[in-house]
Short mmCIF file of C-alpha atoms in Angstrom, two decimals:
data_model
loop_
_atom_site.label_atom_id
_atom_site.label_comp_id
_atom_site.label_asym_id
_atom_site.label_seq_id
_atom_site.Cartn_x
_atom_site.Cartn_y
_atom_site.Cartn_z
CA MET A 7 -26.82 -73.56 65.69
CA GLN A 8 -28.35 -70.10 65.72
CA ASN A 9 -29.13 -67.88 68.71
CA ILE A 10 -32.75 -66.74 68.58
CA PRO A 11 -33.82 -64.70 71.66
CA MET A 12 -37.41 -64.02 72.70
CA VAL A 13 -36.82 -60.36 71.83
CA ASP A 14 -33.91 -58.70 70.03
CA LEU A 15 -33.51 -55.34 71.76
CA VAL A 16 -29.91 -54.94 70.61
CA GLY A 17 -30.88 -55.25 66.96
CA GLN A 18 -33.74 -52.82 67.47
CA TYR A 19 -31.46 -50.32 69.23
CA ASN A 20 -28.87 -50.45 66.46
CA LYS A 21 -31.44 -49.21 63.96
CA ILE A 22 -32.24 -46.10 66.01
CA LYS A 23 -28.84 -45.73 67.70
CA PRO A 24 -27.83 -42.26 66.39
CA GLU A 25 -31.11 -40.65 67.48
CA VAL A 26 -31.16 -42.40 70.86
CA ASP A 27 -27.54 -41.62 71.61
CA ALA A 28 -27.98 -37.94 70.70
CA ALA A 29 -31.06 -37.58 72.89
CA ILE A 30 -29.40 -39.25 75.89
CA GLN A 31 -26.27 -37.14 75.43
CA GLN A 32 -28.40 -33.99 75.44
CA ILE A 33 -29.96 -35.02 78.75
CA LEU A 34 -26.57 -35.85 80.25
CA SER A 35 -25.16 -32.53 79.09
CA THR A 36 -27.96 -30.52 80.68
CA ALA A 37 -28.48 -32.79 83.74
CA GLY A 38 -32.22 -32.59 83.14
CA PHE A 39 -32.90 -36.06 84.47
CA ILE A 40 -36.33 -35.56 86.05
CA GLY A 41 -39.18 -33.96 84.12
CA GLY A 42 -38.29 -31.52 81.39
CA PRO A 43 -38.97 -31.25 77.66
CA PHE A 44 -38.47 -34.91 76.73
CA VAL A 45 -41.10 -36.08 79.22
CA LYS A 46 -43.53 -33.36 78.14
CA LYS A 47 -43.01 -34.10 74.43
CA PHE A 48 -43.48 -37.84 74.87
CA GLN A 49 -46.63 -37.30 76.90
CA GLU A 50 -48.09 -35.03 74.20
CA ASP A 51 -47.08 -37.35 71.37
CA LEU A 52 -48.59 -40.38 73.09
CA GLN A 53 -51.82 -38.47 73.72
CA GLU A 54 -52.01 -37.72 70.00
CA TYR A 55 -51.19 -41.29 69.01
CA LEU A 56 -53.82 -42.76 71.32
CA GLY A 57 -56.43 -40.09 70.62
CA ILE A 58 -56.93 -39.36 74.30
CA ARG A 59 -56.87 -36.15 76.31
CA ASN A 60 -54.65 -37.20 79.20
CA VAL A 61 -51.53 -39.32 79.46
CA ILE A 62 -49.80 -39.29 82.84
CA PRO A 63 -46.35 -40.94 82.74
CA CYS A 64 -45.21 -42.87 85.81
CA ALA A 65 -42.41 -45.15 86.97
CA ASN A 66 -43.73 -48.55 85.82
CA GLY A 67 -46.82 -50.47 84.83
CA THR A 68 -47.49 -51.78 88.32
CA ASP A 69 -47.53 -48.23 89.67
CA ALA A 70 -49.90 -47.29 86.85
CA LEU A 71 -52.43 -49.86 88.03
CA GLN A 72 -52.02 -48.93 91.70
CA VAL A 73 -52.37 -45.19 91.09
CA ALA A 74 -55.40 -45.77 88.88
CA MET A 75 -57.16 -47.59 91.71
CA MET A 76 -56.08 -44.98 94.26
CA SER A 77 -57.56 -42.23 92.09
CA LEU A 78 -60.98 -43.87 92.08
CA GLY A 79 -61.34 -43.70 95.85
CA LEU A 80 -61.77 -47.44 96.32
CA GLN A 81 -61.94 -48.49 99.96
CA PRO A 82 -60.54 -51.53 101.81
CA GLY A 83 -62.84 -54.49 101.25
CA ASP A 84 -64.12 -53.27 97.89
CA GLU A 85 -63.97 -56.03 95.31
CA VAL A 86 -62.12 -55.73 92.00
CA ILE A 87 -62.64 -58.42 89.37
CA THR A 88 -59.81 -59.51 87.11
CA THR A 89 -58.51 -62.57 85.30
CA SER A 90 -56.57 -65.41 86.90
CA PHE A 91 -54.49 -65.78 83.71
CA THR A 92 -52.19 -62.77 83.80
CA PHE A 93 -48.97 -61.43 85.26
CA ILE A 94 -49.12 -61.05 89.03
CA ALA A 95 -49.05 -57.22 89.00
CA THR A 96 -52.72 -57.08 88.01
CA ALA A 97 -53.84 -58.67 91.27
CA GLU A 98 -50.86 -57.53 93.32
CA VAL A 99 -51.93 -53.89 93.42
CA ILE A 100 -55.47 -54.85 94.41
CA ALA A 101 -54.13 -56.70 97.42
CA LEU A 102 -51.60 -53.98 98.31
CA LEU A 103 -54.44 -51.45 98.56
CA HIS A 104 -56.37 -53.82 100.86
CA LEU A 105 -59.01 -54.29 98.21
CA THR A 106 -60.33 -57.77 97.49
CA PRO A 107 -59.17 -59.40 94.26
CA VAL A 108 -61.91 -61.47 92.66
CA LEU A 109 -60.52 -63.80 90.02
CA VAL A 110 -62.36 -65.28 87.05
CA ASP A 111 -61.69 -67.57 84.10
CA VAL A 112 -60.77 -66.59 80.55
CA ASP A 113 -62.19 -67.03 77.08
CA LYS A 114 -60.97 -70.27 75.50
CA ASP A 115 -60.09 -68.65 72.16
CA THR A 116 -58.52 -65.30 73.07
CA TYR A 117 -57.31 -66.12 76.62
CA CYS A 118 -58.65 -62.71 77.70
CA ILE A 119 -61.11 -62.28 80.56
CA ASP A 120 -64.48 -63.99 80.02
CA PRO A 121 -67.31 -61.39 80.27
CA GLU A 122 -69.82 -64.03 81.36
CA ALA A 123 -67.54 -65.01 84.21
CA VAL A 124 -67.25 -61.34 85.19
CA GLU A 125 -71.04 -61.04 85.36
CA ARG A 126 -71.32 -64.12 87.56
CA ALA A 127 -68.68 -62.81 89.97
CA ILE A 128 -70.36 -59.47 90.70
CA THR A 129 -71.57 -58.86 94.27
CA PRO A 130 -72.78 -55.74 96.09
CA LYS A 131 -69.12 -55.12 97.05
CA THR A 132 -67.85 -55.08 93.46
CA LYS A 133 -66.56 -51.67 92.44
CA ALA A 134 -64.31 -52.25 89.41
CA VAL A 135 -63.25 -54.69 86.74
CA VAL A 136 -59.74 -54.92 85.25
CA PRO A 137 -59.74 -56.54 81.81
CA VAL A 138 -56.24 -57.53 80.67
CA HIS A 139 -55.52 -57.13 76.96
CA LEU A 140 -53.44 -60.28 76.91
CA PHE A 141 -50.58 -61.13 74.56
CA GLY A 142 -51.44 -58.26 72.20
CA GLN A 143 -55.19 -58.25 71.62
CA CYS A 144 -58.09 -56.53 73.34
CA ALA A 145 -60.59 -58.20 75.61
CA ASN A 146 -64.27 -58.02 74.63
CA MET A 147 -64.80 -54.42 75.69
CA ASP A 148 -68.33 -54.08 74.31
CA ALA A 149 -69.44 -56.78 76.72
CA ILE A 150 -67.29 -55.48 79.60
CA LEU A 151 -68.58 -51.91 79.21
CA ASP A 152 -72.16 -53.13 79.07
CA ILE A 153 -71.72 -55.09 82.30
CA ALA A 154 -69.97 -52.14 83.96
CA LYS A 155 -72.73 -49.73 82.98
CA ARG A 156 -75.49 -51.99 84.30
CA HIS A 157 -73.68 -52.57 87.62
CA ASN A 158 -72.11 -49.11 88.03
CA LEU A 159 -68.52 -50.38 87.93
CA TYR A 160 -65.27 -48.69 86.98
CA VAL A 161 -63.30 -50.22 84.11
CA ILE A 162 -59.50 -50.11 84.38
CA GLU A 163 -57.76 -51.51 81.31
CA ASP A 164 -54.48 -53.35 81.81
CA ASP A 165 -52.90 -52.45 78.47
CA ALA A 166 -49.33 -53.49 79.29
CA GLN A 167 -49.27 -56.08 76.50
CA ALA A 168 -51.37 -54.49 73.77
CA ILE A 169 -50.39 -50.85 73.23
CA GLY A 170 -50.90 -50.11 69.54
CA ALA A 171 -53.83 -52.53 69.17
CA GLU A 172 -57.13 -51.17 67.88
CA TYR A 173 -60.62 -52.12 69.07
CA THR A 174 -63.68 -52.00 66.80
CA PHE A 175 -66.99 -51.49 68.58
CA LYS A 176 -70.25 -53.07 67.46
CA ASP A 177 -71.27 -49.76 65.88
CA GLY A 178 -68.08 -49.71 63.79
CA THR A 179 -66.25 -47.00 65.70
CA LYS A 180 -62.64 -47.66 66.67
CA LYS A 181 -60.43 -46.83 69.63
CA LYS A 182 -56.90 -47.67 70.66
CA SER A 183 -56.49 -50.21 73.45
CA GLY A 184 -56.19 -48.52 76.82
CA THR A 185 -58.51 -45.64 75.87
CA ILE A 186 -61.82 -47.50 76.15
CA GLY A 187 -62.55 -47.76 79.88
CA ASP A 188 -62.44 -45.15 82.63
CA ILE A 189 -58.66 -45.51 82.92
CA GLY A 190 -56.00 -47.35 80.92
CA CYS A 191 -52.63 -48.45 82.27
CA THR A 192 -49.52 -49.58 80.46
CA SER A 193 -45.95 -50.66 81.06
CA PHE A 194 -42.88 -49.59 79.11
CA PHE A 195 -40.74 -52.50 80.34
CA PRO A 196 -37.95 -52.99 77.76
CA SER A 197 -39.48 -56.08 76.12
CA LYS A 198 -42.88 -54.44 75.54
CA ASN A 199 -43.93 -53.40 72.04
CA LEU A 200 -43.21 -49.84 73.17
CA GLY A 201 -40.40 -50.35 75.64
CA CYS A 202 -37.83 -48.08 77.24
CA TYR A 203 -34.33 -48.90 78.52
CA GLY A 204 -35.35 -49.34 82.14
CA ASP A 205 -38.69 -49.16 83.90
CA GLY A 206 -41.56 -46.92 82.87
CA GLY A 207 -45.33 -46.75 82.64
CA ALA A 208 -48.27 -44.49 81.94
CA ILE A 209 -51.92 -43.93 82.79
CA PHE A 210 -54.53 -42.81 80.23
CA THR A 211 -57.93 -41.19 80.69
CA ASP A 212 -60.36 -38.86 78.95
CA ASN A 213 -61.75 -37.84 82.35
CA ASP A 214 -60.01 -34.53 83.17
CA GLU A 215 -61.01 -34.67 86.84
CA LEU A 216 -59.52 -38.13 87.23
CA ALA A 217 -56.42 -37.04 85.35
CA GLU A 218 -55.84 -34.18 87.77
CA GLN A 219 -56.22 -36.54 90.72
CA ILE A 220 -53.75 -38.98 89.14
CA ARG A 221 -51.18 -36.22 88.55
CA VAL A 222 -51.38 -35.30 92.23
CA ILE A 223 -51.08 -38.91 93.43
CA VAL A 224 -47.97 -39.72 91.37
CA ASN A 225 -46.25 -36.63 92.83
CA HIS A 226 -46.46 -37.39 96.56
CA GLY A 227 -50.03 -36.07 96.77
CA MET A 228 -48.84 -32.51 96.01
CA LYS A 229 -50.64 -29.84 94.02
CA THR A 230 -48.33 -27.16 95.39
CA ARG A 231 -44.75 -28.03 96.32
CA TYR A 232 -44.47 -29.17 99.97
CA TYR A 233 -48.26 -28.95 100.46
CA HIS A 234 -49.70 -32.46 100.51
CA ASP A 235 -53.47 -32.68 100.13
CA TYR A 236 -53.60 -36.44 99.55
CA VAL A 237 -51.63 -39.57 100.36
CA GLY A 238 -49.60 -40.13 97.23
CA VAL A 239 -46.63 -42.00 95.85
CA ASN A 240 -43.39 -41.13 94.09
CA SER A 241 -43.82 -42.46 90.57
CA ARG A 242 -42.07 -40.62 87.75
CA LEU A 243 -40.91 -41.45 84.25
CA ASP A 244 -37.38 -40.11 83.99
CA ALA A 245 -36.18 -38.01 81.08
CA ILE A 246 -33.88 -40.62 79.56
CA GLN A 247 -36.68 -43.18 79.38
CA ALA A 248 -39.05 -40.57 77.95
CA ALA A 249 -36.49 -39.70 75.27
CA VAL A 250 -36.13 -43.35 74.25
CA LEU A 251 -39.90 -43.82 74.23
CA GLY A 252 -40.46 -40.70 72.16
CA ILE A 253 -38.14 -42.06 69.49
CA LYS A 254 -39.66 -45.54 69.57
CA LEU A 255 -43.23 -44.19 69.48
CA LYS A 256 -42.59 -42.99 65.93
CA HIS A 257 -41.88 -46.62 65.01
CA LEU A 258 -44.62 -48.30 67.06
CA ASP A 259 -46.94 -49.12 64.18
CA GLU A 260 -43.95 -50.44 62.23
CA TYR A 261 -42.95 -52.58 65.21
CA CYS A 262 -46.47 -53.95 65.55
CA LYS A 263 -46.58 -54.80 61.84
CA ALA A 264 -43.26 -56.65 62.12
CA ARG A 265 -44.66 -58.73 64.98
CA GLN A 266 -47.83 -59.45 62.97
CA ASP A 267 -45.66 -60.64 60.08
CA VAL A 268 -43.84 -63.04 62.42
CA ALA A 269 -47.18 -64.36 63.67
CA ALA A 270 -48.44 -64.83 60.10
CA TYR A 271 -45.31 -66.85 59.26
CA TYR A 272 -45.78 -69.09 62.30
CA GLU A 273 -49.49 -69.48 61.55
CA LYS A 274 -48.73 -70.82 58.07
CA ALA A 275 -45.80 -72.96 59.19
CA PHE A 276 -47.75 -74.68 61.97
CA SER A 277 -50.92 -75.21 59.93
CA VAL A 278 -49.50 -78.59 58.89
CA THR A 279 -50.04 -80.09 62.36
CA GLU A 280 -52.90 -80.41 64.82
CA LYS A 281 -50.44 -80.63 67.69
CA ILE A 282 -49.96 -76.85 67.76
CA ILE A 283 -52.98 -74.62 68.33
CA THR A 284 -52.00 -71.17 67.11
CA PRO A 285 -53.42 -67.93 68.57
CA LYS A 286 -56.89 -66.82 67.51
CA THR A 287 -57.54 -63.11 67.13
CA ALA A 288 -61.06 -61.93 67.88
CA SER A 289 -63.00 -60.13 65.14
CA PHE A 290 -63.30 -56.96 67.21
CA THR A 291 -59.58 -56.33 67.71
CA THR A 292 -56.24 -56.21 66.00
CA ASN A 293 -53.45 -58.23 67.56
CA VAL A 294 -50.00 -56.69 68.02
CA PHE A 295 -48.50 -59.97 69.33
CA HIS A 296 -46.58 -58.88 72.37
CA GLN A 297 -46.17 -62.62 72.85
CA TYR A 298 -46.74 -65.46 70.41
CA VAL A 299 -48.29 -68.14 72.59
CA VAL A 300 -49.35 -71.52 71.24
CA VAL A 301 -51.24 -74.31 72.97
CA LEU A 302 -49.64 -77.74 72.69
CA ASN A 303 -51.92 -80.67 71.94
CA GLY A 304 -50.36 -83.96 72.99
CA VAL A 305 -46.81 -82.58 72.98
CA ASP A 306 -44.24 -82.91 75.79
CA ARG A 307 -43.78 -79.23 76.66
CA ALA A 308 -40.64 -79.67 78.73
CA GLY A 309 -39.16 -81.85 76.01
CA LEU A 310 -39.96 -79.29 73.31
CA MET A 311 -38.44 -76.45 75.31
CA ALA A 312 -35.28 -78.49 75.99
CA HIS A 313 -35.04 -79.30 72.27
CA LEU A 314 -35.41 -75.64 71.34
CA GLN A 315 -32.76 -74.68 73.87
CA SER A 316 -30.38 -77.20 72.30
CA LYS A 317 -31.00 -75.48 68.96
CA GLY A 318 -30.37 -72.01 70.40
CA VAL A 319 -34.03 -71.02 70.26
CA ALA A 320 -35.57 -69.30 73.28
CA SER A 321 -39.01 -70.20 74.60
CA ALA A 322 -41.03 -69.34 77.71
CA ILE A 323 -44.21 -70.16 79.59
CA TYR A 324 -46.75 -67.37 80.11
CA TYR A 325 -48.00 -68.37 82.67
CA PRO A 326 -47.04 -71.58 84.52
CA VAL A 327 -49.33 -71.02 87.53
CA PRO A 328 -52.66 -69.16 87.52
CA LEU A 329 -53.15 -66.45 90.10
CA HIS A 330 -55.75 -68.39 92.09
CA LEU A 331 -53.19 -71.17 92.71
CA GLN A 332 -50.28 -68.89 93.63
CA LYS A 333 -49.06 -69.38 97.21
CA ALA A 334 -49.22 -65.64 97.96
CA TYR A 335 -52.87 -65.51 96.89
CA THR A 336 -54.16 -68.65 98.57
CA ASP A 337 -57.84 -68.02 99.22
CA PRO A 338 -60.53 -70.41 100.52
CA ARG A 339 -62.84 -69.12 97.78
CA TYR A 340 -60.73 -70.81 95.11
CA LYS A 341 -59.38 -74.29 94.51
CA LYS A 342 -57.83 -76.24 91.68
CA GLY A 343 -60.46 -76.98 89.05
CA ASP A 344 -62.44 -73.76 89.55
CA PHE A 345 -61.14 -72.13 86.36
CA PRO A 346 -60.69 -74.96 83.85
CA VAL A 347 -59.72 -72.87 80.82
CA CYS A 348 -57.11 -70.92 82.72
CA GLU A 349 -55.65 -74.03 84.33
CA TYR A 350 -55.52 -75.92 81.02
CA LEU A 351 -53.65 -73.05 79.41
CA CYS A 352 -51.10 -72.91 82.21
CA GLU A 353 -50.33 -76.57 81.65
CA HIS A 354 -50.18 -76.47 77.83
CA VAL A 355 -48.98 -73.06 76.57
CA VAL A 356 -45.54 -72.17 75.31
CA ALA A 357 -44.36 -68.84 73.90
CA LEU A 358 -42.05 -68.64 70.90
CA PRO A 359 -39.79 -65.74 69.95
CA VAL A 360 -41.56 -62.77 68.38
CA HIS A 361 -39.89 -59.43 67.80
CA THR A 362 -39.18 -56.72 65.28
CA GLU A 363 -35.81 -57.86 63.96
CA PHE A 364 -36.56 -61.34 62.62
CA THR A 365 -35.24 -62.43 59.24
CA GLU A 366 -37.11 -65.03 57.20
CA GLU A 367 -34.15 -67.37 57.63
CA GLN A 368 -34.44 -67.08 61.40
CA LEU A 369 -38.20 -67.61 61.31
CA LYS A 370 -37.77 -70.75 59.22
CA TYR A 371 -35.15 -71.99 61.67
CA VAL A 372 -37.52 -71.54 64.64
CA ALA A 373 -40.49 -73.15 62.89
CA ASP A 374 -38.39 -76.04 61.58
CA SER A 375 -36.93 -76.61 65.05
CA VAL A 376 -40.41 -76.83 66.58
CA LEU A 377 -41.72 -79.15 63.87
CA GLU A 378 -38.60 -81.33 64.08
CA PHE A 379 -39.45 -82.18 67.68
CA ILE A 380 -43.19 -82.55 67.14
CA ASN A 381 -42.82 -84.83 64.12
CA LYS A 382 -40.09 -87.09 65.50
#
């Protein structure tokens, strides 16, 4: 029996260990834990990589979303549209700011937010839309931007799962995910494609005025030390995390390619059965496969996961319960059956290991283990 985790961070670390260890030792030796040259260098390098004017590091991806909404001056009761098929943080920050989360269904092929559903959900109170670039590919941003322009809405991209992906517009121009809307937000949680060794996040924008507002908000609302012009938060990326991220950023495209190779292997391996529906990547985006999520067709999901566990193969469900059916977000506007695509996915998806350190032998072991159960 092998041991195949969802993500192999130890293996990844071992390949960059000398550089990481040296950078961390330098920070420890100088006690420059907050701010400093590593944070500044990472910020500048990420700006260059993304092709955007402003990157503002912060403490985590949830803070990134919250600060983005704070910077736009949204008021209690304003409605923000997002998908019901996502991690809770996307809606959590809307509720924490006393805004009104408006949830919609997803596209049946990409599992990203359905633009037609967004259009139907707009009311006079709608002020923003948060498309989630789910599992590694971009939502349909041409359609989202068109809707936002016609209805005068802000677009805040949740790019926590797709950093490194590239979007191709209808006119052929390209942009990195997270740089398309008014503001992009990402997480550097350790398992992300670009992950640190703790918590971390960042906010992206080409709007210099918004960027200045965001910089003030993440620093307690201060422009000048001890003079607070706005209500802010304390949300910083520390120097050790910035150092790790700066090293990993140089490998990000390599990491994304490794994940794409894993996905290609699975795609071929599972083409022999109709009981596994493999991910579809839209024509307008690359897919960096933060997760490799399949839809099971007539397969006992719990049984498959138990079988994989017995073989030493990790698996997970992203996500078992849609946001509109979560206890904390019970709302008379929504009931079971309202979002059929989202609800079907929650009942039938399973995620398989995908990471940068896979060997072909390990990939074959995972695929064979899945097919062994399905074909029995």
